[in-house]
Amino acid sequence: AQTVTQSQPEMSVQEAETVTLSCTYDTSENNYYLFWYKQPPSRQMILVIRQEAYKQQNATENRFSVNFQKAAKSFSLKISDSQLGDTAMYFCAFTGSGTYKYIFGTGTRLKVLA
Amino acid sequence: SQTIHQWPATLVQPVGSPLSLECTVEGTSNPNLYWYRQAAGRGLQLLFYSVGIGQISSEVPQNLSASRPQDRQFILSSKKLLLSDSGFYLCAWSPGGNTEAFFGQGTRLTVV
């Protein structure tokens, strides 16, 4: 069975600094997709970034980038120039080509400090 | 464009009462539909998913059930709520093909 693990329940970072959130996953599939979602206090789930496993190049979206290590089954999120609005719960998620399901980690609560 | 509607936003129900949460998607056809429950420290737990009308897959044995009476409608139900059913429930849809899932705004259910 596929699993997603986020080992950092809470993190904090100073405004304008860089922070990295960790995520590891386990799967026997070779073709899959990984996502990072943001859940601000409003609790609306917002997609931050996605990565296709067959792409070696790490995905980037403005201040957000990932470090995808397929062999290590690691998918970390780096937030550069952190802003107060980045304060949220961040979830790592996985879906495989052979499944309809999205499997989520337990989340990392990130607080950006002024 | 596609939108997802989930209601109600909040709900307080007594133990033993029935439950019906509704989710509808607009602007697409034959979406994959999902119900998740979010509990503190446990992330998002997949409860049910559906890949077509009348097709429901259950992930967690529990006091809840789901139905898909129409292509873009997904309903989460219970005949008798338990205190342990309290939580934040999220509906989501995806077009399939391993794209991302899109979420509704959630329902906070408190069973008293």
CSV table of N, CA, C and O in Angstrom, one decimal, chain A residues 31 33 35 37 39 42-45 47 50 89 91 95-107, chain B residues 32 34 36 38 41-44 46 49 51 59 88 90 94 96-105 108:
chain,number,residue,atom,x,y,z
A,31,ASN,N,5.2,4.9,-12.1
A,31,ASN,CA,4.6,6.1,-12.7
A,31,ASN,C,3.6,6.7,-11.7
A,31,ASN,O,2.5,6.0,-11.4
A,33,TYR,N,2.3,10.6,-9.4
A,33,TYR,CA,2.3,12.0,-9.3
A,33,TYR,C,2.4,12.4,-7.8
A,33,TYR,O,1.8,11.8,-7.0
A,35,PHE,N,2.2,15.9,-5.0
A,35,PHE,CA,1.6,17.2,-4.9
A,35,PHE,C,2.0,17.8,-3.5
A,35,PHE,O,2.1,17.0,-2.5
A,37,TYR,N,0.0,20.6,-1.1
A,37,TYR,CA,-1.2,21.4,-1.0
A,37,TYR,C,-1.0,22.3,0.2
A,37,TYR,O,-0.4,21.9,1.2
A,39,GLN,N,-3.1,24.6,3.1
A,39,GLN,CA,-4.4,24.8,3.8
A,39,GLN,C,-4.3,25.9,4.8
A,39,GLN,O,-3.8,25.8,5.9
A,42,SER,N,-8.4,29.5,6.6
A,42,SER,CA,-9.7,29.4,6.0
A,42,SER,C,-10.1,27.9,5.7
A,42,SER,O,-11.3,27.6,5.5
A,43,ARG,N,-9.1,27.0,5.7
A,43,ARG,CA,-9.2,25.6,5.5
A,43,ARG,C,-9.5,25.2,4.0
A,43,ARG,O,-9.8,24.0,3.8
A,44,GLN,N,-9.4,26.1,3.1
A,44,GLN,CA,-9.5,25.8,1.7
A,44,GLN,C,-8.2,25.2,1.3
A,44,GLN,O,-7.2,25.7,1.5
A,45,MET,N,-8.3,24.0,0.7
A,45,MET,CA,-7.1,23.3,0.2
A,45,MET,C,-6.7,23.9,-1.2
A,45,MET,O,-7.5,23.9,-2.1
A,47,LEU,N,-3.7,23.9,-4.2
A,47,LEU,CA,-2.6,23.2,-4.8
A,47,LEU,C,-1.4,24.2,-4.9
A,47,LEU,O,-1.6,25.3,-5.4
A,50,ARG,N,3.0,20.6,-8.3
A,50,ARG,CA,2.9,19.1,-8.6
A,50,ARG,C,4.2,18.7,-9.3
A,50,ARG,O,4.9,19.4,-9.9
A,89,MET,N,-1.1,25.1,6.9
A,89,MET,CA,-0.8,23.7,7.0
A,89,MET,C,-0.5,23.3,5.6
A,89,MET,O,-1.2,23.6,4.6
A,91,PHE,N,0.3,20.0,3.1
A,91,PHE,CA,0.1,18.5,3.0
A,91,PHE,C,0.8,18.0,1.7
A,91,PHE,O,0.7,18.6,0.6
A,95,THR,N,-0.5,10.3,-5.9
A,95,THR,CA,-1.5,9.4,-6.6
A,95,THR,C,-0.7,8.6,-7.6
A,95,THR,O,0.2,9.2,-8.3
A,96,GLY,N,-1.1,7.4,-7.8
A,96,GLY,CA,-0.4,6.5,-8.7
A,96,GLY,C,-1.2,6.3,-10.0
A,96,GLY,O,-2.4,6.5,-10.0
A,97,SER,N,-0.5,5.9,-11.0
A,97,SER,CA,-1.2,5.7,-12.3
A,97,SER,C,-2.1,4.6,-12.2
A,97,SER,O,-3.1,4.5,-13.0
A,98,GLY,N,-2.0,3.7,-11.3
A,98,GLY,CA,-2.8,2.5,-11.2
A,98,GLY,C,-3.9,2.7,-10.1
A,98,GLY,O,-4.6,1.7,-9.8
A,99,THR,N,-4.2,3.9,-9.7
A,99,THR,CA,-5.2,4.1,-8.6
A,99,THR,C,-5.9,5.4,-8.9
A,99,THR,O,-5.4,6.3,-9.5
A,100,TYR,N,-7.1,5.5,-8.4
A,100,TYR,CA,-7.8,6.7,-8.4
A,100,TYR,C,-7.6,7.5,-7.1
A,100,TYR,O,-8.1,8.7,-7.1
A,101,LYS,N,-7.0,7.0,-6.2
A,101,LYS,CA,-6.9,7.6,-4.8
A,101,LYS,C,-5.8,8.6,-4.7
A,101,LYS,O,-4.7,8.4,-5.3
A,102,TYR,N,-6.0,9.6,-3.9
A,102,TYR,CA,-5.0,10.5,-3.4
A,102,TYR,C,-4.7,10.3,-2.0
A,102,TYR,O,-5.6,10.3,-1.1
A,103,ILE,N,-3.4,10.0,-1.7
A,103,ILE,CA,-3.0,9.6,-0.3
A,103,ILE,C,-2.3,10.9,0.2
A,103,ILE,O,-1.3,11.4,-0.4
A,104,PHE,N,-2.7,11.3,1.4
A,104,PHE,CA,-2.1,12.5,2.0
A,104,PHE,C,-1.3,12.1,3.2
A,104,PHE,O,-1.5,11.2,3.9
A,105,GLY,N,-0.3,13.0,3.5
A,105,GLY,CA,0.5,12.9,4.7
A,105,GLY,C,-0.3,13.6,5.8
A,105,GLY,O,-1.4,14.1,5.6
A,106,THR,N,0.3,13.6,7.0
A,106,THR,CA,-0.4,14.1,8.2
A,106,THR,C,-0.2,15.7,8.3
A,106,THR,O,-0.9,16.3,9.1
A,107,GLY,N,0.6,16.2,7.4
A,107,GLY,CA,0.7,17.7,7.4
A,107,GLY,C,1.8,18.3,8.2
A,107,GLY,O,2.2,17.7,9.2
B,32,ASN,N,-14.1,12.1,-11.1
B,32,ASN,CA,-13.9,11.3,-10.0
B,32,ASN,C,-14.2,12.1,-8.7
B,32,ASN,O,-13.8,13.3,-8.7
B,34,TYR,N,-14.6,12.4,-4.3
B,34,TYR,CA,-14.0,11.9,-3.1
B,34,TYR,C,-14.6,12.6,-1.9
B,34,TYR,O,-14.9,13.8,-1.9
B,36,TYR,N,-13.2,13.1,2.1
B,36,TYR,CA,-12.1,13.0,3.0
B,36,TYR,C,-12.6,13.5,4.4
B,36,TYR,O,-13.5,14.4,4.5
B,38,GLN,N,-10.8,15.2,7.9
B,38,GLN,CA,-9.6,15.7,8.4
B,38,GLN,C,-9.7,15.8,9.9
B,38,GLN,O,-10.6,16.4,10.5
B,41,GLY,N,-3.8,16.1,13.6
B,41,GLY,CA,-2.7,15.2,13.6
B,41,GLY,C,-2.8,13.9,12.8
B,41,GLY,O,-1.9,13.1,12.8
B,42,ARG,N,-3.8,13.8,12.0
B,42,ARG,CA,-4.0,12.6,11.2
B,42,ARG,C,-4.1,12.9,9.7
B,42,ARG,O,-4.4,12.0,8.9
B,43,GLY,N,-4.0,14.2,9.3
B,43,GLY,CA,-4.0,14.5,7.9
B,43,GLY,C,-5.4,14.3,7.3
B,43,GLY,O,-6.4,14.4,8.0
B,44,LEU,N,-5.4,14.0,6.0
B,44,LEU,CA,-6.7,13.8,5.4
B,44,LEU,C,-6.9,12.3,5.2
B,44,LEU,O,-6.1,11.6,4.5
B,46,LEU,N,-9.0,9.4,3.5
B,46,LEU,CA,-9.9,9.1,2.4
B,46,LEU,C,-11.0,8.2,3.0
B,46,LEU,O,-10.8,7.1,3.5
B,49,TYR,N,-14.6,7.1,-2.5
B,49,TYR,CA,-14.4,7.7,-3.8
B,49,TYR,C,-15.3,7.0,-4.8
B,49,TYR,O,-15.7,5.9,-4.6
B,51,VAL,N,-15.9,6.7,-9.2
B,51,VAL,CA,-15.4,7.0,-10.5
B,51,VAL,C,-16.6,7.0,-11.5
B,51,VAL,O,-16.4,7.2,-12.7
B,59,GLU,N,-13.2,3.2,1.8
B,59,GLU,CA,-11.8,3.0,2.3
B,59,GLU,C,-11.7,2.6,3.7
B,59,GLU,O,-10.8,2.0,4.2
B,88,PHE,N,-13.8,17.6,10.3
B,88,PHE,CA,-13.9,18.4,9.1
B,88,PHE,C,-13.9,17.6,7.9
B,88,PHE,O,-13.0,16.8,7.7
B,90,LEU,N,-14.2,17.0,3.8
B,90,LEU,CA,-13.9,17.7,2.6
B,90,LEU,C,-14.3,16.8,1.4
B,90,LEU,O,-14.0,15.6,1.3
B,94,SER,N,-11.6,15.2,-9.3
B,94,SER,CA,-10.5,15.3,-10.2
B,94,SER,C,-11.0,14.8,-11.6
B,94,SER,O,-12.0,14.0,-11.6
B,96,GLY,N,-9.4,12.9,-13.4
B,96,GLY,CA,-8.7,11.7,-13.7
B,96,GLY,C,-7.4,11.9,-14.5
B,96,GLY,O,-7.1,13.1,-14.7
B,97,GLY,N,-6.7,10.9,-14.8
B,97,GLY,CA,-5.4,11.1,-15.5
B,97,GLY,C,-4.3,11.6,-14.7
B,97,GLY,O,-3.4,12.2,-15.2
B,98,ASN,N,-4.5,11.4,-13.4
B,98,ASN,CA,-3.4,11.8,-12.4
B,98,ASN,C,-3.1,13.3,-12.4
B,98,ASN,O,-2.1,13.7,-12.1
B,99,THR,N,-4.1,14.1,-12.7
B,99,THR,CA,-4.0,15.5,-12.4
B,99,THR,C,-4.4,15.7,-10.9
B,99,THR,O,-4.7,14.8,-10.2
B,100,GLU,N,-4.2,16.9,-10.4
B,100,GLU,CA,-4.5,17.2,-9.0
B,100,GLU,C,-6.0,17.1,-8.7
B,100,GLU,O,-6.8,17.1,-9.6
B,101,ALA,N,-6.3,17.0,-7.5
B,101,ALA,CA,-7.7,17.0,-7.0
B,101,ALA,C,-8.0,18.4,-6.6
B,101,ALA,O,-7.2,19.2,-6.1
B,102,PHE,N,-9.3,18.8,-6.7
B,102,PHE,CA,-9.8,20.1,-6.4
B,102,PHE,C,-10.8,19.9,-5.3
B,102,PHE,O,-11.7,19.1,-5.4
B,103,PHE,N,-10.6,20.8,-4.3
B,103,PHE,CA,-11.4,20.6,-3.0
B,103,PHE,C,-12.5,21.6,-2.9
B,103,PHE,O,-12.4,22.8,-3.3
B,104,GLY,N,-13.6,21.2,-2.2
B,104,GLY,CA,-14.6,22.1,-1.7
B,104,GLY,C,-14.1,22.8,-0.5
B,104,GLY,O,-13.0,22.6,0.0
B,105,GLN,N,-15.0,23.7,0.1
B,105,GLN,CA,-14.6,24.5,1.2
B,105,GLN,C,-14.7,23.8,2.5
B,105,GLN,O,-14.3,24.3,3.6
B,108,ARG,N,-17.6,21.6,8.7
B,108,ARG,CA,-17.2,21.3,10.1
B,108,ARG,C,-18.4,20.7,10.8
B,108,ARG,O,-19.4,21.4,11.0
